[in-house]
Every structure is written in structure tokens, then in C-alpha cells.
Coordinates of C-alpha atoms and ligand atoms in Angstrom, one line a residue:
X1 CA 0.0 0.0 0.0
X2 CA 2.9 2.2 1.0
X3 CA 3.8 1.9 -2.9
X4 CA 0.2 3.1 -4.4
X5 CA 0.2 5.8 -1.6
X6 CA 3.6 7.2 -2.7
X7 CA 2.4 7.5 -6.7
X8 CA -1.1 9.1 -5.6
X9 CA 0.9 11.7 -3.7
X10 CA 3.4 12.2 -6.8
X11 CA 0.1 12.5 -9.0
X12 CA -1.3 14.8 -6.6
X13 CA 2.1 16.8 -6.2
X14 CA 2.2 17.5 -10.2
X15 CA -1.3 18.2 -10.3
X16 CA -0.9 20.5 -7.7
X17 CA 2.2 22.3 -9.2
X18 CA 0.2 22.6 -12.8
X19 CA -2.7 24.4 -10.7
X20 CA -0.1 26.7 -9.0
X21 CA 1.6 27.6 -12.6
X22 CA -2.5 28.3 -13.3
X23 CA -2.2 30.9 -10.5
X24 CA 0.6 32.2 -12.0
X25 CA 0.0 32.9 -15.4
X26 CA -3.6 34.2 -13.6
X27 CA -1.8 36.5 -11.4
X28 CA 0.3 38.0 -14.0
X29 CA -2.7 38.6 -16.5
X30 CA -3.7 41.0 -13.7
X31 CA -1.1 42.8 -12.9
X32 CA 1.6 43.0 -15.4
X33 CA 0.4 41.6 -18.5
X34 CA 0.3 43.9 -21.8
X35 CA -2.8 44.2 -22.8
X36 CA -2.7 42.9 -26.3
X37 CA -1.5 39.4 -25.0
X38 CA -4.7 37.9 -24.0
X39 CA -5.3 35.5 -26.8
X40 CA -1.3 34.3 -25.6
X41 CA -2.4 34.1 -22.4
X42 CA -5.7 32.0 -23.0
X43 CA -4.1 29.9 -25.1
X44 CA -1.2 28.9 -22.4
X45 CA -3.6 28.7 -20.1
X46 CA -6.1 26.3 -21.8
X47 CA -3.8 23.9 -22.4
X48 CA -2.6 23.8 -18.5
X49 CA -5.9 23.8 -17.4
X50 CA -7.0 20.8 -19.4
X51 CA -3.6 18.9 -18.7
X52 CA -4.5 19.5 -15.3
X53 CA -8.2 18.0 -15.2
X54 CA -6.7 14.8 -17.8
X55 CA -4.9 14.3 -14.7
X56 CA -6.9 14.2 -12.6
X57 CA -9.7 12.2 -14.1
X58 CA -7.6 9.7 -15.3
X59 CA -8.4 5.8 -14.6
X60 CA -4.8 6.3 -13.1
X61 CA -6.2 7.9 -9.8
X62 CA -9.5 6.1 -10.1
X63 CA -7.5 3.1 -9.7
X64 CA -5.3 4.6 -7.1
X65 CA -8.7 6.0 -5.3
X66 CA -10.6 2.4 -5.1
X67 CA -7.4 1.2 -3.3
X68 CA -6.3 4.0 -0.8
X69 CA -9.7 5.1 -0.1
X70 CA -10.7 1.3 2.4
X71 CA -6.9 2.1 3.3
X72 CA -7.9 6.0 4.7
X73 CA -10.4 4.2 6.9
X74 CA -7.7 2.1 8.5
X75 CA -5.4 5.7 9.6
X76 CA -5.4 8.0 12.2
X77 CA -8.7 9.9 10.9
X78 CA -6.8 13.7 12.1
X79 CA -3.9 12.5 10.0
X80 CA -2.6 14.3 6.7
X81 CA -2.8 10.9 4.8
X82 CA -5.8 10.2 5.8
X83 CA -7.4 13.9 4.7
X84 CA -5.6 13.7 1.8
X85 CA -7.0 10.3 0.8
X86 CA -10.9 11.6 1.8
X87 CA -10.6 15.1 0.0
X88 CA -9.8 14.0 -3.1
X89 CA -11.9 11.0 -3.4
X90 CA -14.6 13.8 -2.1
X91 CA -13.5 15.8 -5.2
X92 CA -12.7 13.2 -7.8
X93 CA -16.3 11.8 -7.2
X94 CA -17.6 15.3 -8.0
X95 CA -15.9 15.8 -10.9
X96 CA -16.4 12.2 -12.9
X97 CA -20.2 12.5 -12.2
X98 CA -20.3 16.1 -14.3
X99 CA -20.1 14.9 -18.1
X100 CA -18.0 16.3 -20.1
X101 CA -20.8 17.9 -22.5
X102 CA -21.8 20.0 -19.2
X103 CA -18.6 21.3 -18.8
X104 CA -17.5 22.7 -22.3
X105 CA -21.3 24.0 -23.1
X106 CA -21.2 25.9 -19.5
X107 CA -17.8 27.2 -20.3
X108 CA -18.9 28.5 -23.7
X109 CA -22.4 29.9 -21.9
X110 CA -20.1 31.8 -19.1
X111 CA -17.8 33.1 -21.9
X112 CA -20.6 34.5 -23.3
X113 CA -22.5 35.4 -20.3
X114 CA -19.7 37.4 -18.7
X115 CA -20.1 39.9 -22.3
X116 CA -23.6 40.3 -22.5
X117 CA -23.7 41.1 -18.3
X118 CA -20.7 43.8 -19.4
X119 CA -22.4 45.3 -22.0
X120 CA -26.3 44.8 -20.1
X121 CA -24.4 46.8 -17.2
X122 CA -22.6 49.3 -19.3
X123 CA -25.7 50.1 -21.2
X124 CA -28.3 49.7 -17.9
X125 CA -30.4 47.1 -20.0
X126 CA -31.4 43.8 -18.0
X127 CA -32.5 42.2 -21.2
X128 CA -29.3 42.0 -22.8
X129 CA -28.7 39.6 -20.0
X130 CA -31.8 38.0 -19.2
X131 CA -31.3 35.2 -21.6
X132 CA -27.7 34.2 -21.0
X133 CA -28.6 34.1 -17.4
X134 CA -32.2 31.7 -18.1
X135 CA -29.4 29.1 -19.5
X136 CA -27.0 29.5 -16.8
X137 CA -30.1 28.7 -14.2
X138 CA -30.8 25.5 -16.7
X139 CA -27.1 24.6 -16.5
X140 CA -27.0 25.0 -12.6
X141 CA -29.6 23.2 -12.1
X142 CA -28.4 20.1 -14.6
X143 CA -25.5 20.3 -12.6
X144 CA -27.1 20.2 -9.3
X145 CA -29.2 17.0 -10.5
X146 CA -25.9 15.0 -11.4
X147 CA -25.2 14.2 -7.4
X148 CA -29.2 13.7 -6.8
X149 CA -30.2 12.5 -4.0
X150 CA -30.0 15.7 -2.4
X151 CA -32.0 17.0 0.5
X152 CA -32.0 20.7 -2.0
X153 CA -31.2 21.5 -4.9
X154 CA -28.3 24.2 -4.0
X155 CA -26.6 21.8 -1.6
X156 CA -24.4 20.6 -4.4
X157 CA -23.7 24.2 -5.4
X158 CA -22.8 25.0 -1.9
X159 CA -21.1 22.5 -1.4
X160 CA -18.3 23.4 -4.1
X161 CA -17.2 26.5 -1.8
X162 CA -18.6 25.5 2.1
X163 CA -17.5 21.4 1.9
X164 CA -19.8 19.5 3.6
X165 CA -22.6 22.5 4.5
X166 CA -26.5 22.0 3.7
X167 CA -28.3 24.9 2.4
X168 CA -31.4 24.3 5.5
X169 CA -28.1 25.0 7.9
X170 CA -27.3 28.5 6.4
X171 CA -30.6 28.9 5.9
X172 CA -31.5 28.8 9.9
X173 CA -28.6 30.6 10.5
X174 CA -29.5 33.8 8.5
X175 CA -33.3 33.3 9.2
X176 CA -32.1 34.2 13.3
X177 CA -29.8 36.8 11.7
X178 CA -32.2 38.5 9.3
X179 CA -34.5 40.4 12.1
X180 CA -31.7 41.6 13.8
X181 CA -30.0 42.9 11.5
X182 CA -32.6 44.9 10.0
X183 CA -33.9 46.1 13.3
X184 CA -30.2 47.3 14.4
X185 CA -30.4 49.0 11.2
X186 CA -33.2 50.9 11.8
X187 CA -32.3 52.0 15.3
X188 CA -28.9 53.6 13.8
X189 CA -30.9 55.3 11.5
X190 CA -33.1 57.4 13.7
X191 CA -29.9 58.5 14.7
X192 CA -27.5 61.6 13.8
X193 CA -25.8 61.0 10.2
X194 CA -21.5 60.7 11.2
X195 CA -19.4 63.2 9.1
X196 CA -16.9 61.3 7.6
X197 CA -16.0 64.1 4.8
X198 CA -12.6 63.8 6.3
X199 CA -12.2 60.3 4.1
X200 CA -13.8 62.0 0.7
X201 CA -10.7 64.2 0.3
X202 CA -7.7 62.8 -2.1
X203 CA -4.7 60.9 -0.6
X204 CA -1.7 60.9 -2.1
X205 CA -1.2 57.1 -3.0
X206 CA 2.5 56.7 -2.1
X207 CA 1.6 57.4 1.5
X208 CA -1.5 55.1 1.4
X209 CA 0.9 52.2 0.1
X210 CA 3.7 53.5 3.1
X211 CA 1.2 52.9 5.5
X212 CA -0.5 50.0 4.9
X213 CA 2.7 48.2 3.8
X214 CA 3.5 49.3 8.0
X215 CA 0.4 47.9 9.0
X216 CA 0.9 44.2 7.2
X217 CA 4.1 44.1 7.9
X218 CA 3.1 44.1 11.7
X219 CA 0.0 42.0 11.5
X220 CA 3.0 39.3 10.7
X221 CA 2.3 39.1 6.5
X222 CA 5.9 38.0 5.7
X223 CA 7.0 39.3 2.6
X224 CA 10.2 37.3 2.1
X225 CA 7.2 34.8 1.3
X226 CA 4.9 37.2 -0.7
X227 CA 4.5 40.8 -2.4
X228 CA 1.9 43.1 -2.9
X229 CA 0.9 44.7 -6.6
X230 CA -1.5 46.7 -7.6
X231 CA -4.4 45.1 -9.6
X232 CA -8.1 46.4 -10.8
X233 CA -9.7 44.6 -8.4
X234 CA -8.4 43.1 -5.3
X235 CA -7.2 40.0 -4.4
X236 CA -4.7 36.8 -3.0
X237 CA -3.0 34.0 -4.8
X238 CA -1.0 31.7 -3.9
X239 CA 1.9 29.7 -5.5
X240 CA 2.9 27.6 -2.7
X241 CA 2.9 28.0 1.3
X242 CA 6.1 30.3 0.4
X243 CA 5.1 32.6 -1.9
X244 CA 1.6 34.0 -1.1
X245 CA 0.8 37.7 -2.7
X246 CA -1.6 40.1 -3.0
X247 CA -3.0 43.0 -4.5
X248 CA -4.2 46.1 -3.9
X249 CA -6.1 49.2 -5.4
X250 CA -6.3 52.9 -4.7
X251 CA -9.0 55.1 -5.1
X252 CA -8.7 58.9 -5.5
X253 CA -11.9 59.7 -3.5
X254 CA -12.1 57.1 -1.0
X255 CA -9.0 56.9 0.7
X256 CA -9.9 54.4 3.2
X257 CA -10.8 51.7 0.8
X258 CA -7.1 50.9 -0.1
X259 CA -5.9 50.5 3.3
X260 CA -9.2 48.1 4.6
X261 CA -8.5 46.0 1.3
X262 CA -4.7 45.9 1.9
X263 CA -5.5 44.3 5.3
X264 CA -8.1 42.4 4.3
X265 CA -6.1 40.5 1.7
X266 CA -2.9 40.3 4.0
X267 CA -5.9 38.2 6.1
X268 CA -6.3 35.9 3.4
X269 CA -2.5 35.7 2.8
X270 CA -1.7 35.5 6.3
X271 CA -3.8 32.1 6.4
X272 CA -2.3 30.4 3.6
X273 CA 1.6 31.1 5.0
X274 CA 0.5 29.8 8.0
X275 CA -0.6 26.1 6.3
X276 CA 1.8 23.4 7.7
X277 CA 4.6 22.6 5.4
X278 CA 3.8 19.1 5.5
X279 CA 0.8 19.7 3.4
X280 CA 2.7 21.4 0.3
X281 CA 2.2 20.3 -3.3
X282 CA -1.3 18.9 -1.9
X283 CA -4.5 20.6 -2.4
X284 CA -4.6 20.7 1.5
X285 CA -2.5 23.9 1.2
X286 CA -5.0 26.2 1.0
X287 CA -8.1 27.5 3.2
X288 CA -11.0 25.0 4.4
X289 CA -13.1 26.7 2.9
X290 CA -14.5 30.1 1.4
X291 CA -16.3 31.4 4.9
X292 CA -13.0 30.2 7.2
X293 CA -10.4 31.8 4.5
X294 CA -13.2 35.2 4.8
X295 CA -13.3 34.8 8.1
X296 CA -9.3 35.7 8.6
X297 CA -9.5 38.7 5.9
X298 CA -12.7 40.3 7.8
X299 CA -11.0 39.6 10.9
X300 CA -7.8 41.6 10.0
X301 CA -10.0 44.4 7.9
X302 CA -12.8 44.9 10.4
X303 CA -12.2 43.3 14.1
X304 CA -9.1 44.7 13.9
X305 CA -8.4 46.8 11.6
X306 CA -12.1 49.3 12.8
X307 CA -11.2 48.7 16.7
X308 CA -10.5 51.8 19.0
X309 CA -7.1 49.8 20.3
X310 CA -5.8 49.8 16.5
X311 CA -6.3 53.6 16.3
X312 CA -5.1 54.4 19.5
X313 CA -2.0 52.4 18.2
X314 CA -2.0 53.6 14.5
X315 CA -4.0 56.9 14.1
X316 CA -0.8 58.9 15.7
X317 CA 1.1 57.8 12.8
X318 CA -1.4 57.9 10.0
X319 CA -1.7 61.6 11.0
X320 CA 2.0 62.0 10.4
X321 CA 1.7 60.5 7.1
X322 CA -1.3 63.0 6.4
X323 CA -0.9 65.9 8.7
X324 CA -3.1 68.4 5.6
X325 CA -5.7 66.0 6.2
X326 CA -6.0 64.7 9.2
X327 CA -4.6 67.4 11.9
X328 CA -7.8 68.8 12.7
X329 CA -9.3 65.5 12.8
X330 CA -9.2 63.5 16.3
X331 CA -8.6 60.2 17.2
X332 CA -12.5 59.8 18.1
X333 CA -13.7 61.9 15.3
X334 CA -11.8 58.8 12.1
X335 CA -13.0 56.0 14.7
X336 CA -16.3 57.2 14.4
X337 CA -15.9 58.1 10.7
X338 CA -14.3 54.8 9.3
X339 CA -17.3 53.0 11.3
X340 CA -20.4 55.0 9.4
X341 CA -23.6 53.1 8.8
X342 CA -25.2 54.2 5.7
X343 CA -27.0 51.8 3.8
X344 CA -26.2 51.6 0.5
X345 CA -27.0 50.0 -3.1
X346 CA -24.0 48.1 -3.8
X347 CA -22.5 45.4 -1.8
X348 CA -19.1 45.7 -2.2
X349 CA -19.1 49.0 -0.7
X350 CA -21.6 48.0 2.3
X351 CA -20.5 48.7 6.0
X352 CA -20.3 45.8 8.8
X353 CA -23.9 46.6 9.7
X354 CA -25.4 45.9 6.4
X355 CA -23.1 43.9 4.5
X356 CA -24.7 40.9 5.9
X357 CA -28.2 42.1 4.3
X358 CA -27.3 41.7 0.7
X359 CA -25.7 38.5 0.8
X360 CA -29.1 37.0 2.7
X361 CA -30.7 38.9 -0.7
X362 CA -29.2 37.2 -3.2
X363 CA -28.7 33.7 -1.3
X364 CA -33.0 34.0 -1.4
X365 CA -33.2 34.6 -5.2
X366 CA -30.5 32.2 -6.0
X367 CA -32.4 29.7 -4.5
X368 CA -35.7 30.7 -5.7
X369 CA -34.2 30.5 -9.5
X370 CA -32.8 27.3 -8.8
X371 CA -36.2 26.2 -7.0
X372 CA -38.0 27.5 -10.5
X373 CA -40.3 29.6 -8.0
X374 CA -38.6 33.2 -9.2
X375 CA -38.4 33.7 -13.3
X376 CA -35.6 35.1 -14.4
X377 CA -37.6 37.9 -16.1
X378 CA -38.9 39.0 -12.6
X379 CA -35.3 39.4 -11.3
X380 CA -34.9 43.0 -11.4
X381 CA -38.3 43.9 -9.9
X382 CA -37.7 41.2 -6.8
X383 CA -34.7 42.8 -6.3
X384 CA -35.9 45.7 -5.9
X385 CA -38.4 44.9 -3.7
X386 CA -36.2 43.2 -1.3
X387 CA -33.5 45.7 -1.3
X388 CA -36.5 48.2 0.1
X389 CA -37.5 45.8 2.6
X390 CA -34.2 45.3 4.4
X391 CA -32.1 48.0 3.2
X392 CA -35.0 50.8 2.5
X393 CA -33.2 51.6 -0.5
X394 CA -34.5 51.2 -3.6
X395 CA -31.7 51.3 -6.8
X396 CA -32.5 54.1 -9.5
X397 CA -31.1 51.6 -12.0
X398 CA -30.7 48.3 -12.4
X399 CA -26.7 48.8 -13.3
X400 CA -26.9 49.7 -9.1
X401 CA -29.1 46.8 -8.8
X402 CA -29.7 42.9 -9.7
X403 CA -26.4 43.9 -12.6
X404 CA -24.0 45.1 -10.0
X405 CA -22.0 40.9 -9.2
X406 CA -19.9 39.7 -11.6
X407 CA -21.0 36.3 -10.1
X408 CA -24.3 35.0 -11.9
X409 CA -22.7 36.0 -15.0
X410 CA -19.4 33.3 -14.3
X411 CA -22.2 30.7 -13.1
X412 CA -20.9 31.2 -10.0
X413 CA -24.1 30.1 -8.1
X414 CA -24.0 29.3 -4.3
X415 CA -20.4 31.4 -3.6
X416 CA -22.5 34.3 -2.2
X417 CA -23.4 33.2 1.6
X418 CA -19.8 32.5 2.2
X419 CA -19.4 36.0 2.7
X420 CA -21.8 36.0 5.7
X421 CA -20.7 33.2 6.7
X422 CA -17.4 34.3 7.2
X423 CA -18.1 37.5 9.3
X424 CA -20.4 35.4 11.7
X425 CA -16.9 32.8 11.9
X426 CA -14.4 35.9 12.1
X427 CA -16.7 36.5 15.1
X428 CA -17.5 33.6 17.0
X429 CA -13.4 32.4 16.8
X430 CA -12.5 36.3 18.2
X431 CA -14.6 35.2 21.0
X432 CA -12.7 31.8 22.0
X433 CA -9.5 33.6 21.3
X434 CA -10.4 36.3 24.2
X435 CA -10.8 33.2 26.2
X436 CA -7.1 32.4 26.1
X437 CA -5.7 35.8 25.3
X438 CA -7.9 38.3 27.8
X439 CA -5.7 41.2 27.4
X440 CA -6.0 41.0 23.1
X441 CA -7.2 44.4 23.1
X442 CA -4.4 46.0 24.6
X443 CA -1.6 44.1 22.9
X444 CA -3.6 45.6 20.1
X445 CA -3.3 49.3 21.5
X446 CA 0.4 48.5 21.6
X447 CA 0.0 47.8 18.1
X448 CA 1.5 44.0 18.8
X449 CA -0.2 40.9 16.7
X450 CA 1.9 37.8 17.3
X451 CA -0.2 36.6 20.0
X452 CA -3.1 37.1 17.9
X453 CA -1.4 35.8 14.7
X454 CA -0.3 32.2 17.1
X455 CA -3.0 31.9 18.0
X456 CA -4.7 31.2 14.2
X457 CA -1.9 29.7 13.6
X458 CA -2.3 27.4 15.7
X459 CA -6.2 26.7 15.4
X460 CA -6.7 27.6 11.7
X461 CA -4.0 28.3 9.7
X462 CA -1.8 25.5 10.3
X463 CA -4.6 23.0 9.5
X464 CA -5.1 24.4 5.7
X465 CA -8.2 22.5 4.2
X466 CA -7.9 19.8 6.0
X467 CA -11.2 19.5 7.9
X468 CA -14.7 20.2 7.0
X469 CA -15.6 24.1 7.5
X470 CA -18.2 22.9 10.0
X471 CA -15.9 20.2 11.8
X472 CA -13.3 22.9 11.8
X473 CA -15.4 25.8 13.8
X474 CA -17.0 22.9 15.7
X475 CA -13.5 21.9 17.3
X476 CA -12.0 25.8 17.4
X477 CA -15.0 27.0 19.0
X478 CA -17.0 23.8 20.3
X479 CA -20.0 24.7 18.2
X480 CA -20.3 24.8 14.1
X481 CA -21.5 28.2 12.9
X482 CA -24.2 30.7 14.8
X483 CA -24.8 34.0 14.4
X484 CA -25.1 35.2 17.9
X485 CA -21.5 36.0 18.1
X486 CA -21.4 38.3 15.4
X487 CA -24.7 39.7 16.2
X488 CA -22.9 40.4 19.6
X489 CA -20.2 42.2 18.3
X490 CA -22.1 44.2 16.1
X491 CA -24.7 45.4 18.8
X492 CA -22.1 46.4 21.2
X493 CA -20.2 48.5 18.9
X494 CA -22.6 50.1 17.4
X495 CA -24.7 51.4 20.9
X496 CA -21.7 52.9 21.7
X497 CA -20.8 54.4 18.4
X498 CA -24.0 55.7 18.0
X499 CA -25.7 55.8 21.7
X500 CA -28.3 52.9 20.9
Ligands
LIG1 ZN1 -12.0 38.2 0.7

């Protein structure tokens, strides 16, 4: 057995190492990459991509799956073998049961999809997208009915981001969120609009980059393992445990958006260098799942990064960086201002206390498509409506509306509640951490993490994707995911901030 479990882990290592080129060629195409060279670049990256799934479907690893898989149920089940073994017989078995007719129609239907959503956006007309999205419904739901039995239909679409999680488990969970959130909502609005016209003024972007390149640095992001570029939109790749990077942005008018994304993707990035090395060349090295790796960026971005005990640390230097735009600003006065509650049309501008409201949106319609009990035609209207009833804000357009995610158009179906799901995790692990670091907040003040930063380490980092995201929290935390936590957090901050 030793024998067959060496070659699965070779397999597995090359695979791996053809993904991570993926990443590469991916992370160059946004950064550095001319912008004539994108028929190069798909070409290149066509051919990896389909080397990589021959791989992996081949009777070679079926054959070396029917044989380790009896022999994972004889090993330590906490083991990396063992994990190993399970993950990828969990994954192989998804991936033989989708036909290969399903898989080049929907990347043709995406390729096209993702146009007609740009030009239905850039021209304000839901039409021009309507029908690309009716097929990309019909697709998700063929695909959904290849692993039938299911309890719903979105559990196997859920399943591809959250391992493991049923869509009735997030659906309990935001139905006890949902009231709470709205009705904090309205309490903050029958309350004195914050001036935050201090963050509306321009920056100049080499002191944004200065200081959040500080910040990072401190959290513990190691950059003799990564680098940071700067990319249209946001984000973290990784091209092995030692070489984890992101990316940042800057925006003239909104000075404060850099500086939250820098920390939010040194979160991510933070969590992947901290995977053990004894998982590399697997697909172990990565997070366990979409909410636990969103649950370390929102931690860094928003427990930590909008906390009184980081300003009292930081503030004194960012005013230093930007003494014409901050000296006549106190400490209280950005606290207050970087923590504003306005509700708002789009989500990937939404504060803490509303963010949470337009994923539970679009989770409802995504599974009232896939139910067949919303028609894509009604879309825009039912958006609408629902934006009204938990946001009470109605979008003049529908560019500001049901066409604001690149998501639907990509057939990405069932990645939205991971988002949620990771602020209520960010909240509920903050809250076992306080139980064996009680001073946190003032190592904070003092602007040191390493405590913090061990302490993930320790209980989520180093673990990568071995566990379930459920089994994960559950031993962290000694319950799988609730929203009372969060809720918790969000409540007590906010009656202070604005005298609930
Ligand atoms: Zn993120």
C-alpha cells in the first residue's frame, strides 16, 4: 500500500504544481500583463488547465482511489494521509459525475454570459442579460441533478465552496440573523448622520501604500514569502505556502478603501503562510473553505483593523503621514468616521452593519431560480423589492441593482453566503481567542499581533483545508457556525458608536 500511496501523492504533487503555474499565469494577467496578449495568455492557459483535469480524471487515480480510499479508513482519521485520501476521493467523485458535454457547453455559456452582463451593465439594459442568465439557471440546475439525492437543490452548489454544508443549515442561521440585522439597522438610522467628509478628500497614493505596507508588515504578513501589486480589483494567490501575494487598489476619492483591502487581503495571505509545510504540493494547502479563509481577511479588515485599540495604536502615525488631512481630525472623530452606517446599493461598498443584508438577498433569489419559484424575467423587480424591505433603499437603476456581481454572469451560483458566513466565523473564533488571550485588546493598543497571529496559527492556519468548514469551527470553537457572536459584536459597537 505504501507503494500506491507514494504515486497518488506524486500524481497529486504534479497536479498541484500545474494548478499553481494556473495561478501564476492568472496572477500576472492582472497585474503585469500587456494588454494585447490575452489570446497568448488563453491559449497557455487552456492547455494547463485541461492537462491539469486529464490528470486528474484519469483511470490512473480512479484506480489509485478504489485502493487507498478502504486504506484511509484504516489511519489516524486527524492525519494528513488520511485527509488527503478523503478530499480528493470527495473531489474526484464530483468531478467524474459532471459529463463532459456539461462542462464545455457551460464554459462556452459563461464566456458569453460574462459579455452580455458587461455590455447589459454598461448600457443599464437587464435584457441584454436575461437570456444568457435563463441558461446559466438551466445549466446549474443540470448540474445540481448530477449528485441527486440531495435533501436541495443548491446543496451541491454549496457544497463546491462550504465542503460538507446543507443549504437548510445556512438557511437557519440567516433566518435568526435577518431580524436583527434589519432592526439594528433601523435603530442607527433614527440616529445623527456621522461626518466622515474627512475620508472623501484625495490621498496621495504613495503614503497610502507606506502605510499599509506598515500595517501588514506588523500584522505578521511575511514578505520574504509574498508581495503586494497593484491590480483592478483586489485580491490573494498563492503559488505555494512560500510565496503568497496580493493585491491592492487605490481610489482617488475614497481613501480608506485601499488601506481596509490591503489588510483584508494580507488576512487571506496570512492564512495560507501559515498552512503546515507538511501539506505542500497537496490541495490541503490552501483554506478550508470560502467562509473560514473570509473569516481571517474580515477579521484583519474589520475586528481589527475598525477597533478603537488599533487607532489608539495607529492613528498617531497615519496623522504623520497626512498631517493636511488629518490634523484637525481626532482620534474619536476617524474612529467614528471609518465605522459610518449608511445603507447603500452596492454590496461591495456595504458597511459591517449591512453587509450581511445583501448576501441573505441574493442567497434567497439564487435559490428561488434554482427552485424554479422566481423567473428570471422578474429578477430585477424582486430585487428591488427586497432591497426596500431590508435595506429601504430602492436602486434608480438596475446597473446599481440585480447587474451590480460579476457572479451570476461566471455561473458562479452558491459562492455568495460564504461571505456572511465568514463575518459570523471571524466573530465567534474572536470570542474563544479572548478566552485564552484576555488582554488582546491591549496588545492591540500597543500595536503587537503575534499573539493574535499564534494563535490562528495554531487553530486555523496551520490546519489548511484539512477538515470540514463545519468540523473545523465545531472543534475551534466547540459549536459549528451561529450568528449570535457576530450579532454580539455588532450590537455592542454600534450602541456605543451611535448611543443605541
Ligand atoms: Zn475576501
Amino acid at each position: 500500500m505504501q507503494e500506491k500511496l507514494d504515486k497518488f501523492k506524486q500524481l497529486i504533487a504534479e497536479i498541484t504544481d500545474l494548478g499553481r503555474a494556473e495561478a501564476l499565469l492568472g496572477w500576472d494577467q492582472q497585474t503585469y500583463m500587456p494588454r494585447g496578449s490575452a489570446e497568448d495568455r488563453g491559449n497557455i492557459l487552456e492547455t494547463v488547465a485541461g492537462l491539469t483535469h486529464t490528470m486528474f480524471t484519469s483511470k490512473e487515480m480512479g484506480d489509485l482511489l478504489a485502493d487507498l480510499a478502504p486504506y484511509a479508513d484504516t489511519l489516524d482519521p486527524d492525519s494528513d494521509d488520511a485527509c488527503l485520501i478523503k478530499r480528493i476521493a470527495h473531489d474526484y467523485g464530483k468531478s467524474t459525475r459532471v459529463p463532459t458535454e456539461w462542462v464545455s457547453e457551460f464554459a462556452r455559456v459563461t464566456t458569453m454570459g460574462q459579455m452580455a452582463w458587461e455590455e447589459a451593465k454598461a448600457s443599464d439594459d437587464f435584457e441584454v442579460f436575461r437570456p444568457h442568465l435563463e441558461k446559466l439557471v438551466q445549466l446549474r440546475q443540470a448540474y445540481a441533478n448530477f449528485f441527486k439525492p440531495f435533501d436541495h437543490i443548491y446543496d451541491p452548489l454549496l457544497d463546491d465552496f462550504e465542503p460538507g454544508m446543507k443549504t437548510s443549515e445556512v438557511q437557519a442561521i440567516f433566518n435568526a440573523l435577518r431580524p436583527q440585522q434589519v432592526e439594528l439597522l433601523k435603530e442607527i438610522a433614527a440616529k445623527p448622520v456621522i461626518d466622515d467628509s474627512f475620508l472623501h478628500i484625495p490621498y496621495d497614493e504613495k503614503g497610502q501604500w507606506d502605510f499599509g505596507i506598515d500595517v501588514i508588515t506588523r500584522f505578521g504578513y511575511d514578505f520574504n514569502r509574498g508581495r503586494q501589486d497593484k491590480a483592478v480589483h483586489p485580491f490573494t494567490t498563492s503559488f505555494g505556502i512560500d510565496d503568497v501575494r496580493i493585491t491592492t487598489r487605490f481610489d482617488p476619492d475614497r481613501a480608506a478603501s485601499a488601506l481596509f483591502s490591503t489588510m483584508h487581503e494580507a488576512g487571506h495571505a496570512m492564512y495560507e503562510q501559515g498552512v503546515s509545510k507538511t501539506l505542500r504540493r497537496t490541495p490541503l494547502a490552501n483554506g478550508a473553505s470560502m467562509a473560514v479563509h473570509e473569516s481571517q481577511s474580515r477579521m484583519w479588515e474589520n475586528l481589527v483593523g475598525r477597533s478603537r485599540a488599533f487607532w489608539q495604536f495607529f492613528y498617531p502615525r497615519l496623522v504623520k503621514q497626512f498631517p493636511g488631512q488629518l490634523a484637525n481630525v481626532s482620534q474619536e472623530q476617524f474612529y467614528r468616521g471609518i465605522n459610518k452606517v449608511e445603507p447603500s446599493l452596492i454590496r461591495v461598498e456595504a458597511d459591517e452593519a449591512t453587509y450581511n443584508l445583501h448576501i441573505m438577498l441574493r442567497l434567497e433569489l439564487e435559490i428561488a431560480l434554482l427552485e424554479g419559484s422566481l423567473q428570471v424575467g422578474d429578477l430585477p423587480q424582486v430585487w428591488n423589492s427586497k432591497m426596500e424591505e431590508y435595506l429601504g433603499v430602492v436602486p434608480p437603476t438596475n446597473r446599481e441593482g440585480v447587474l451590480q456581481d460579476v457572479h451570476w454572469s461566471g455561473g458562479m451560483m452558491g459562492y455568495f453566503p460564504t461571505y456572511a458566513l465568514g463575518n459570523l466565523v471571524s466573530a465567534q473564533l474572536w470570542d474563544s481567542m479572548l478566552g485564552d488571550i484576555p488582554n488582546l485588546e491591549a496588545q492591540i493598543g500597543e500595536g503587537k499581533f503575534d499573539e493574535l497571529l499564534g494563535w490562528m496559527r495554531t487553530n486555523i492556519h496551520q490546519h489548511g483545508a484539512k477538515f470540514e468548514p463545519q468540523v473545523l469551527v465545531k472543534r475551534v470553537t466547540g459549536t459549528t457556525i451561529q450568528p449570535e457572536p457576530y450579532m454580539k459584536y455588532l450590537r455592542g459597537k454600534y450602541s456605543e458608536i451611535y448611543n443605541l
